[in-house]
CSV table of C-alpha atoms and ligand atoms in Angstrom, one decimal:
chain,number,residue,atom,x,y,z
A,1,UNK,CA,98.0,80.1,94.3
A,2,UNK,CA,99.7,79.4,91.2
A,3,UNK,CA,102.6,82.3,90.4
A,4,UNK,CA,105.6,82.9,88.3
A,5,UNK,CA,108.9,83.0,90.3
A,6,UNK,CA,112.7,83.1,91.2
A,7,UNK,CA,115.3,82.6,93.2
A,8,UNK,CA,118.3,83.5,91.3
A,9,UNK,CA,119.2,85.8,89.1
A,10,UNK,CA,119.4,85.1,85.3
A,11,UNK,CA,118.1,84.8,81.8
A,12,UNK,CA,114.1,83.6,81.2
A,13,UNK,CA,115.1,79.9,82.6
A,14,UNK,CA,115.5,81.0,86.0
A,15,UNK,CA,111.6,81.5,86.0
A,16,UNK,CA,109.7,78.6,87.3
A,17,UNK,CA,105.9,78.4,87.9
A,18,UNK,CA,104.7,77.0,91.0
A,19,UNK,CA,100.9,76.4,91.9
A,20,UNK,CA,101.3,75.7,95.8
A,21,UNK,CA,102.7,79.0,96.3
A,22,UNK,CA,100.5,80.8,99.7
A,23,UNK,CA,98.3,83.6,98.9
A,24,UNK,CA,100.4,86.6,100.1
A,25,UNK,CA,98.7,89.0,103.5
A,26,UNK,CA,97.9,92.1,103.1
A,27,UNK,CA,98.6,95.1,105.5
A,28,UNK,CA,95.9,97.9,106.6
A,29,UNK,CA,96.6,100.0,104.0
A,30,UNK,CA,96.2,97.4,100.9
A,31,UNK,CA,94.0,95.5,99.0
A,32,UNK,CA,93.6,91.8,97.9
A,33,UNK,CA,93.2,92.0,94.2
A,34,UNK,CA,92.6,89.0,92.1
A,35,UNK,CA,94.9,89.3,88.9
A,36,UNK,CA,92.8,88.5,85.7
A,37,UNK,CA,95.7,89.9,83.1
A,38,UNK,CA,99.1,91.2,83.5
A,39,UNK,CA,101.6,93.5,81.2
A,40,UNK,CA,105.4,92.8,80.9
A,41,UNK,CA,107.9,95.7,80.9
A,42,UNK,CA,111.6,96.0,80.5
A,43,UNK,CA,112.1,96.3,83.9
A,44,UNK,CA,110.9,93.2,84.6
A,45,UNK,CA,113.7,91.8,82.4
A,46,UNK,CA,116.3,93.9,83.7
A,47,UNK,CA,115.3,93.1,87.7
A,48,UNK,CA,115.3,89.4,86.9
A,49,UNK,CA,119.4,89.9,85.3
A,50,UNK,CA,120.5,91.6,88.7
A,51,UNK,CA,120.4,95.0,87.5
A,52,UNK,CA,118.9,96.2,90.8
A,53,UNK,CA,120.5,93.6,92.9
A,54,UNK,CA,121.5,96.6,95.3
A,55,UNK,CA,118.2,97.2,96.3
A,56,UNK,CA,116.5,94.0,95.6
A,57,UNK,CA,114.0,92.1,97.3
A,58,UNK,CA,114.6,88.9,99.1
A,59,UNK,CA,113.8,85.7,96.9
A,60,UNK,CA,112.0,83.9,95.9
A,61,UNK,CA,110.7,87.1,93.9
A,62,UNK,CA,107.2,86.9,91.7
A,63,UNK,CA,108.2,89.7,88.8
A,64,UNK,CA,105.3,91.6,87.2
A,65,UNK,CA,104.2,95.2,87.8
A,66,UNK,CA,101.2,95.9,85.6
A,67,UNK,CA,97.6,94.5,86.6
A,68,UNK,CA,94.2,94.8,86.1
A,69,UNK,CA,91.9,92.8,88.1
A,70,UNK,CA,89.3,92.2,91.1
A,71,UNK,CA,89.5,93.4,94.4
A,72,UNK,CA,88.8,90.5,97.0
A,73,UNK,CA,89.9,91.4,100.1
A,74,UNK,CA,90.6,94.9,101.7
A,75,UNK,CA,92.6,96.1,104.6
A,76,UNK,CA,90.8,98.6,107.3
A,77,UNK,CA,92.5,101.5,106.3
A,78,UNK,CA,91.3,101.8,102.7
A,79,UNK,CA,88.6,103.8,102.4
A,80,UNK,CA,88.2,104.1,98.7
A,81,UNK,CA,88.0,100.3,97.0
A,82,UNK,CA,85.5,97.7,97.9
A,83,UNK,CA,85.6,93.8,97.4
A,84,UNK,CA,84.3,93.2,93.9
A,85,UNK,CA,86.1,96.5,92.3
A,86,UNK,CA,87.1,96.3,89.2
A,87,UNK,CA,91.1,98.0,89.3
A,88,UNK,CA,94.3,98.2,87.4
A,89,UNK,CA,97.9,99.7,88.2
A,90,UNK,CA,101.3,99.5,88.5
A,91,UNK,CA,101.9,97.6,92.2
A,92,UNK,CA,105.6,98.6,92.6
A,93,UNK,CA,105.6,102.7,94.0
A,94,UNK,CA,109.5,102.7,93.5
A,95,UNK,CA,110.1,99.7,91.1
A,96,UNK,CA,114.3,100.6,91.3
A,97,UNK,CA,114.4,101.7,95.0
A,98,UNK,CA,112.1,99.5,96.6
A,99,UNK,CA,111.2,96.5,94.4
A,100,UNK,CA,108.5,94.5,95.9
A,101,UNK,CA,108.6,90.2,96.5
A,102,UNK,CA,105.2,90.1,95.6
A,103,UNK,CA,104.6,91.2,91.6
A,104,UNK,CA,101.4,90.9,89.4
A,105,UNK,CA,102.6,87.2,87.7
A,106,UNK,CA,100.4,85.9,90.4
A,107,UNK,CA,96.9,84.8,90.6
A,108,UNK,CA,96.9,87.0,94.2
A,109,UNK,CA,98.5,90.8,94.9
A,110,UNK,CA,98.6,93.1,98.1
A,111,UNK,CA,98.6,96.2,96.4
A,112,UNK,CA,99.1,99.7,98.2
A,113,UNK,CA,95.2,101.4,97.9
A,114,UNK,CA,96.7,104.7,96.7
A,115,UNK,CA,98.6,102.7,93.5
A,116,UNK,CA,95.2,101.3,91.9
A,117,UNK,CA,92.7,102.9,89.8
A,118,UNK,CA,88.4,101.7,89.0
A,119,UNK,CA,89.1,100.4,85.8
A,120,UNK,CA,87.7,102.3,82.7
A,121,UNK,CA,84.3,101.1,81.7
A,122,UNK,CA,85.0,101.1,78.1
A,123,UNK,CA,88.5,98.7,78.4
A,124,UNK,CA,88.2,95.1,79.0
A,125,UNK,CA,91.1,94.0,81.7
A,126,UNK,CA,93.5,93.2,79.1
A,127,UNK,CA,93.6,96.7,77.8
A,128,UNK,CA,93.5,97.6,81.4
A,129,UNK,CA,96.5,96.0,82.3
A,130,UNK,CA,98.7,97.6,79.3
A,131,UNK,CA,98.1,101.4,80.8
A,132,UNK,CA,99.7,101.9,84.3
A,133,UNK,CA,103.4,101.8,84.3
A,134,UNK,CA,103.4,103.1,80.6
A,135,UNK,CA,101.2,106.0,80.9
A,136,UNK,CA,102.3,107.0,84.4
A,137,UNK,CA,105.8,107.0,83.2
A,138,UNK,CA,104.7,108.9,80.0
A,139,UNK,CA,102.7,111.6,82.0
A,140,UNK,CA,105.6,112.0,85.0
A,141,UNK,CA,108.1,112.5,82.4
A,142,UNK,CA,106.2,115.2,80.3
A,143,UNK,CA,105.2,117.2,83.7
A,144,UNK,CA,108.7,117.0,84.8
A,145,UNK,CA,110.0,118.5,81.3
A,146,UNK,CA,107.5,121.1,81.9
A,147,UNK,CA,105.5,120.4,79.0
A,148,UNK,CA,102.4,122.6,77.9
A,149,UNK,CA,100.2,123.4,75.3
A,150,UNK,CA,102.0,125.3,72.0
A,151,UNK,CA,105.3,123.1,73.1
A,152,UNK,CA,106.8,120.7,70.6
A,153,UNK,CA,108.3,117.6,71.6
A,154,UNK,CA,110.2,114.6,70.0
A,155,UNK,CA,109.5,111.1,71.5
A,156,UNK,CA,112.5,108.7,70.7
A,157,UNK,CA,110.8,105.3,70.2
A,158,UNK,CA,107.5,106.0,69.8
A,159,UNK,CA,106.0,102.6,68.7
A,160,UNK,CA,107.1,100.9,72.7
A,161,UNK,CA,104.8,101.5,75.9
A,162,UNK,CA,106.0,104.8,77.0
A,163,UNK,CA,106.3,106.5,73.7
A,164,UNK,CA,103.1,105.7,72.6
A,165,UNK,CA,101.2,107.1,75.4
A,166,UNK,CA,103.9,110.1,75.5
A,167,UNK,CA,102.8,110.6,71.4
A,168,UNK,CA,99.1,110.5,72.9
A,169,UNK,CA,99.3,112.7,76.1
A,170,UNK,CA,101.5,115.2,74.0
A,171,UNK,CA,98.7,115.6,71.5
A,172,UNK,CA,95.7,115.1,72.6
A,173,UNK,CA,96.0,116.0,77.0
A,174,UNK,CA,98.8,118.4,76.7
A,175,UNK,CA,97.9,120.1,73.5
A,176,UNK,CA,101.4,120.3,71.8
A,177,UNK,CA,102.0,122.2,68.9
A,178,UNK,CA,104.1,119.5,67.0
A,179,UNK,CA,104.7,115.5,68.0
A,180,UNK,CA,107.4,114.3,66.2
A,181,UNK,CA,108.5,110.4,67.0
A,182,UNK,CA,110.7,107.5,65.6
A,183,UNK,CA,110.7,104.0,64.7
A,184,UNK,CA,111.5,101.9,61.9
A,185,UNK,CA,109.9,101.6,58.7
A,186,UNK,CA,107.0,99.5,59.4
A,187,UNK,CA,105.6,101.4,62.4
A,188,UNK,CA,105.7,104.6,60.6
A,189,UNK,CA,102.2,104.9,59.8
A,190,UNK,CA,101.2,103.7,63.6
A,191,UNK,CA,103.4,106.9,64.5
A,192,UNK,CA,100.9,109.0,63.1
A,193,UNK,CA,97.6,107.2,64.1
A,194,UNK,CA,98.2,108.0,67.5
A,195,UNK,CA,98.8,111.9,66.7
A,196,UNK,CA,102.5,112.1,65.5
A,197,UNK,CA,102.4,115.3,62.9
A,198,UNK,CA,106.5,114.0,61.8
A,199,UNK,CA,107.2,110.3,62.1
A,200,UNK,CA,111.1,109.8,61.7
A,201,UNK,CA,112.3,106.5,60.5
A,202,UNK,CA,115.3,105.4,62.0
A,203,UNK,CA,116.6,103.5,59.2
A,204,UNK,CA,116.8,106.2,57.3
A,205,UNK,CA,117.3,109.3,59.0
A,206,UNK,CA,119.4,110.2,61.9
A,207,UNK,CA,117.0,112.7,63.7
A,208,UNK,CA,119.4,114.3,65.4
A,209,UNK,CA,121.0,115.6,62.3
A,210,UNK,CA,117.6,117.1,61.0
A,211,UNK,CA,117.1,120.7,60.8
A,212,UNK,CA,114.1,120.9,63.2
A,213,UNK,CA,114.8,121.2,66.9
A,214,UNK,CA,112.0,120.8,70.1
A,215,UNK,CA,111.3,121.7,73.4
A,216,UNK,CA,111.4,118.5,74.6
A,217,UNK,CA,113.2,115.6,73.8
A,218,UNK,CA,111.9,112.3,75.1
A,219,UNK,CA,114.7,109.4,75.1
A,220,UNK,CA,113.0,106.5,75.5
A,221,UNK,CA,116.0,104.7,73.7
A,222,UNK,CA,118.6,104.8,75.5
A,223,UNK,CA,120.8,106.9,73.1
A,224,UNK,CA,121.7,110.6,75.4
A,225,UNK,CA,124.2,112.1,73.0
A,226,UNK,CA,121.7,112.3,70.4
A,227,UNK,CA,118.6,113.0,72.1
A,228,UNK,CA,120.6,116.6,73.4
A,229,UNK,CA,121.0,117.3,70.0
A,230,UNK,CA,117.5,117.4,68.8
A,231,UNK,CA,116.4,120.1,71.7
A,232,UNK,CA,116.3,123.7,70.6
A,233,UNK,CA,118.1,126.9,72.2
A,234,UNK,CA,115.3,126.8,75.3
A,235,UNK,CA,114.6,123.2,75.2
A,236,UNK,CA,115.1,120.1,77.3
A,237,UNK,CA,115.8,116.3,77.0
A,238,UNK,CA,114.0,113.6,79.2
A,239,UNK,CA,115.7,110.2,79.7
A,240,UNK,CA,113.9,106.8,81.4
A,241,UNK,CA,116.6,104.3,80.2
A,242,UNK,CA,119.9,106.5,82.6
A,243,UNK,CA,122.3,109.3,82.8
A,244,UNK,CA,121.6,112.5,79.8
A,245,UNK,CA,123.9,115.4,79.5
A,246,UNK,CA,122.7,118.6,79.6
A,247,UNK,CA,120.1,120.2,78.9
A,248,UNK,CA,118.7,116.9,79.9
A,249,UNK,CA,117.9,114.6,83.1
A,250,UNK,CA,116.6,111.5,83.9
A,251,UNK,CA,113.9,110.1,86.2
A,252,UNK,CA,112.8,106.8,87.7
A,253,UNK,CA,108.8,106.6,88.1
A,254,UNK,CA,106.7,106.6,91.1
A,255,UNK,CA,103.7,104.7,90.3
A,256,UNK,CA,100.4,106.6,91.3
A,257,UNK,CA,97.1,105.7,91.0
A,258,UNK,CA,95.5,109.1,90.9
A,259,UNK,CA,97.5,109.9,87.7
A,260,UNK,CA,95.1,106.8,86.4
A,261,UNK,CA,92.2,108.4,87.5
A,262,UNK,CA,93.0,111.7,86.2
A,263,UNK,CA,93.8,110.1,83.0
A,264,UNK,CA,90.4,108.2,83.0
A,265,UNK,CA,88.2,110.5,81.4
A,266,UNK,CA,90.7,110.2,78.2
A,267,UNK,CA,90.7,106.8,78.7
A,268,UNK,CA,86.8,106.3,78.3
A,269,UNK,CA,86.2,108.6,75.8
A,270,UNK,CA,88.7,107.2,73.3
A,271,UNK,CA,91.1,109.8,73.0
A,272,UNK,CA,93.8,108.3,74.7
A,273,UNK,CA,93.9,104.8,72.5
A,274,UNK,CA,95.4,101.5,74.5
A,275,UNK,CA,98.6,99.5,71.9
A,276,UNK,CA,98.5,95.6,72.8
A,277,UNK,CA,101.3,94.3,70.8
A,278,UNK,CA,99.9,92.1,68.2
A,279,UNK,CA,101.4,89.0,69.4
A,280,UNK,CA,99.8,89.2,72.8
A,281,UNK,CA,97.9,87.8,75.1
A,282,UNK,CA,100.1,85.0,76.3
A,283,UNK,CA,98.3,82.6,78.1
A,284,UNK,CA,99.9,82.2,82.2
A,285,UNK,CA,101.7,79.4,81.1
A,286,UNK,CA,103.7,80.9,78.2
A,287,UNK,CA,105.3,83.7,80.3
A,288,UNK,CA,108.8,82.7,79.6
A,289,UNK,CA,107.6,83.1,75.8
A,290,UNK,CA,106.4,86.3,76.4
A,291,UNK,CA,109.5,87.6,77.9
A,292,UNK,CA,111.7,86.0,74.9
A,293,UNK,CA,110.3,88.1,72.5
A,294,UNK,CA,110.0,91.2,75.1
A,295,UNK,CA,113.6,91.0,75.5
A,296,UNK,CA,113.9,91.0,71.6
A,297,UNK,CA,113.2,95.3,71.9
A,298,UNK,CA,111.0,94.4,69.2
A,299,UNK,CA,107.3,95.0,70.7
A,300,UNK,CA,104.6,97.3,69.3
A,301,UNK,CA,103.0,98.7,72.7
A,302,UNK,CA,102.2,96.3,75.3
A,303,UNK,CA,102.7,92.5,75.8
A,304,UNK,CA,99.8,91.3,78.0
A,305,UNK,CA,99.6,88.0,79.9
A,306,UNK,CA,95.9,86.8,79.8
A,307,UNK,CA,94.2,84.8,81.6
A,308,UNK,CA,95.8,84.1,85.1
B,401,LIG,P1,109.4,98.8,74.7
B,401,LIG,O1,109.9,97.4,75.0
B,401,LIG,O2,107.9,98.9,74.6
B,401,LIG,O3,110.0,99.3,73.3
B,401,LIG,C1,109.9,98.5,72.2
B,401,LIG,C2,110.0,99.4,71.0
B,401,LIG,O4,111.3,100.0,70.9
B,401,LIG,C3,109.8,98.7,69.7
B,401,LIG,O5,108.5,99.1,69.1
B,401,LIG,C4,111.0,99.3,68.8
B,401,LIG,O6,110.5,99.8,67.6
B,401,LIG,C5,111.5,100.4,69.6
B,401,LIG,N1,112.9,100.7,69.3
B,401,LIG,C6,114.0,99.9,69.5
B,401,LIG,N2,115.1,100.5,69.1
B,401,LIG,C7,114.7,101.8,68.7
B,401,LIG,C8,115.5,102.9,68.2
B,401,LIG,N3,116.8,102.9,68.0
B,401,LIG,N4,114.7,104.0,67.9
B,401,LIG,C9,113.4,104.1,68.0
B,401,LIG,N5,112.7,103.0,68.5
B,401,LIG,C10,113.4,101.9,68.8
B,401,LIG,O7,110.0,99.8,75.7
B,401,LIG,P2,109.2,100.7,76.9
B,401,LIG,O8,108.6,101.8,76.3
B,401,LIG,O9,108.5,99.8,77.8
B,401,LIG,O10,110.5,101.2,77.7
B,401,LIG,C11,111.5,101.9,77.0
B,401,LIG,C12,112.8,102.1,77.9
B,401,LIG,O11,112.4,102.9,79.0
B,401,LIG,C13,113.3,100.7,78.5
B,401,LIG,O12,114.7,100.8,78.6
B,401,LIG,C14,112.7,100.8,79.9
B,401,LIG,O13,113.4,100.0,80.8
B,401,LIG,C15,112.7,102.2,80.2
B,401,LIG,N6,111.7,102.7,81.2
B,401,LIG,C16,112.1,103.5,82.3
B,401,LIG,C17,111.2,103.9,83.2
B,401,LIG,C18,111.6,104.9,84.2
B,401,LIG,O14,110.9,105.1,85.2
B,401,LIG,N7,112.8,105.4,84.2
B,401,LIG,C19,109.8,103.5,83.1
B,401,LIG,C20,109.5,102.7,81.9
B,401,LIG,C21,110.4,102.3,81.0
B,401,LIG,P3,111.2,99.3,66.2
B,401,LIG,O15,110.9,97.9,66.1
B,401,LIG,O16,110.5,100.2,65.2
B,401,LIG,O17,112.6,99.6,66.4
C-alpha cells in the first residue's frame, strides 16, 4: 500500500512516502478500514520531533490519527461494523501513552472497533475526517470541567480544531449561558458564527485583564498563567497543551468512538457545523505541504488530506 512514513525523528523531511509498504493485520478485535481522507493535528507534528520518544512506537512509524473511510475487512470479535461501512475516528486510544506504528496517512488501518463511528449521512468523508480527535478532545475536556447548562465558559483559541467544536458543544449540546472565545482579528466574525456571544481579539485585548470572569476556562493555547486569571471565584481552567496552576488541570484524550455516536445526531442535523481550513484538501502526495503550514499555528479548523 502506498503510506506516509519515518524512521527518525525530525522536521517534515524525515517523511518519506513509500508505495510497497504491506497492508498492516488486523487482530480479533479490529477492523480493516480503507482510508479515503485523513486530518492532521499538532500531535502529529509534535510525535514526529521526538516529543513522546518515551513512549514511542518502534519505527518505521506511519503518523496520522484522524480518518474517515471504508471498512474492508473485520476481525471475529467485532460485532458492530460490517465490510462496506462507512466510519470515521481517531485510531490512536492514548495518542501520548501508547502511540500506535500504524496511523491513518495510509491507504490501509487496523483500527480498534470501539474507536470508530458510522459516518454521518449528511458529511461527505472529508468532513468526516476533520471531527474525531477534535471534538472528542472538545467534549472530554468540557465533561471533565464539569460543564452544564447556565455555565459560562472562555475557549482560548477558538478559531483551531478543539476550540471550534468546544465554542459549538458549549452552545448548542451543553447549553451554556455565555461562550466567550479568542483569535485574531480576522477570525473574529468566524468566532461568532459558530455561537460565540463575546469574541476576544488577541491583538488587541489581553483577556485575562477583562473584567468578566467564567466558569470554565479552556486553554487551548498553551498560555496557563493567564487562562487562571480569567476563571471566576467557583470556576475552573482546562489545559490540552500541559501543566495549569490551580484552579486548573490538564488532560490527555482517550479517543472513543461512542462519544462520535453520541455526537451524531448534532452532527446530522447541522447544529454542530464541521471547519475545513480553507486551504485544504491536500492531495496524498502534498502531505509534507500540509504539515508546513500546520506547523505555521496558523489553521482555521481542520487540515484534511484528500484523496488517499
Ligand atoms: P490548531 O492547530 O487547530 O490551532 C490553530 C489556531 O490557533 C489558529 O486558528 C490560530 O488562530 C490559533 N492561535 C494561535 N495562537 C493563538 C493565541 N495566542 N490565541 C488564540 N488563538 C491562537 O490547534 P488544535 O486545536 O488542533 O490544538 C490546540 C493545542 O491543543 C495544540 O497544542 C495541541 O497539541 C493540543 N491538543 C491536546 C490534546 C490533548 O488531549 N491534551 C488534544 C488535541 C490537541 P489565529 O491565527 O487567529 O491566531
Amino acid at each position: 500500500m502506498k503510506a506516509w512514513q519515518y524512521d527518525e525523528y525530525g522536521d517534515v523531511n524525515v517523511l518519506k512516502l513509500s508505495s510497497d509498504v504491506p497492508v498492516p493485520t488486523i487482530n480479533d478485535d479490529q477492523v480493516l478500514v480503507k482510508v479515503v481522507a485523513a486530518a492532521l493535528n499538532p500531535v502529529d507534528f509534535k510525535r514526529r520531533q521526538g516529543y513522546i520518544i518515551a513512549t514511542d512506537s518502534p519505527f518505521p512509524i506511519i503518523p496520522g490519527h484522524d480518518l474517515a473511510g471504508i471498512v474492508v475487512k473485520v476481525g471475529s470479535n467485532v460485532k458492530s461494523l460490517k465490510e462496506g461501512d462507512e466510519v470515521y475516528g481517531d485510531v490512536m486510544e492514548r495518542a501520548l501513552a501508547e502511540p500506535k506504528q500504524f496511523g491513518t496517512l495510509a491507504e490501509y488501518v487496523p483500527v480498534d472497533e470501539k474507536l470508530l463511528a458510522l459516518k454521518p449521512k449528511n458529511l461527505d468523508f472529508l468532513q468526516a475526517a476533520a471531527i474525531p480527535l477534535a471534538i472528542e478532545t472538545a467534549y472530554e475536556g468540557l465533561e471533565r470541567a464539569g460543564f452544564s447548562e447556565g455555565k459560562s465558559i472562555l475557549v482560548m483559541n477558538g478559531a483551531g480544531g478543539v476550540g471550534s467544536f468546544a465554542i459549538q458543544l458549549a452552545k448548542h449540546v451543553f447549553g451554556a449561558s455565555k461562550v466567550a472565545a479568542t483569535s485574531s482579528t480576522g477570525k473574529i466574525e468566524l468566532l461568532k458564527s459558530l455561537g460565540a456571544d463575546v469574541a476576544i481579539d488577541y491583538t488587541k485585548e489581553n483577556f485575562e485583564e477583562l473584567p468578566d470572569k467564567y466558569d470554565v476556562v479552556y486553554d487551548c493555547v498553551g498560555q496557563p498563567e493567564k487562562a487562571v486569571k480569567a476563571v471566576n471565584e467557583t470556576g475552573v481552567a482546562v489545559s490540552i497543551t500541559g501543566p495549569i496552576p490551580e484552579p486548573g488541570f490538564d488532560f490527555v484524550l482517550t479517543a472513543n468512538g461512542s462519544m462520535l455516536t453520541k455526537l451524531g445526531p448534532y452532527l446530522e442535523s447541522g447544529k454542530l457545523k464541521v471547519l475545513v481550513d480553507p486551504k485544504s484538501p491536500y492531495p496524498f502526495n502534498k502531505v509534507k505541504e500540509a504539515f508546513t503550514y500546520l506547523e505555521t499555528h496558523r489553521a482555521t479548523g481542520k487540515i484534511i488530506i484528500y484523496p488517499i
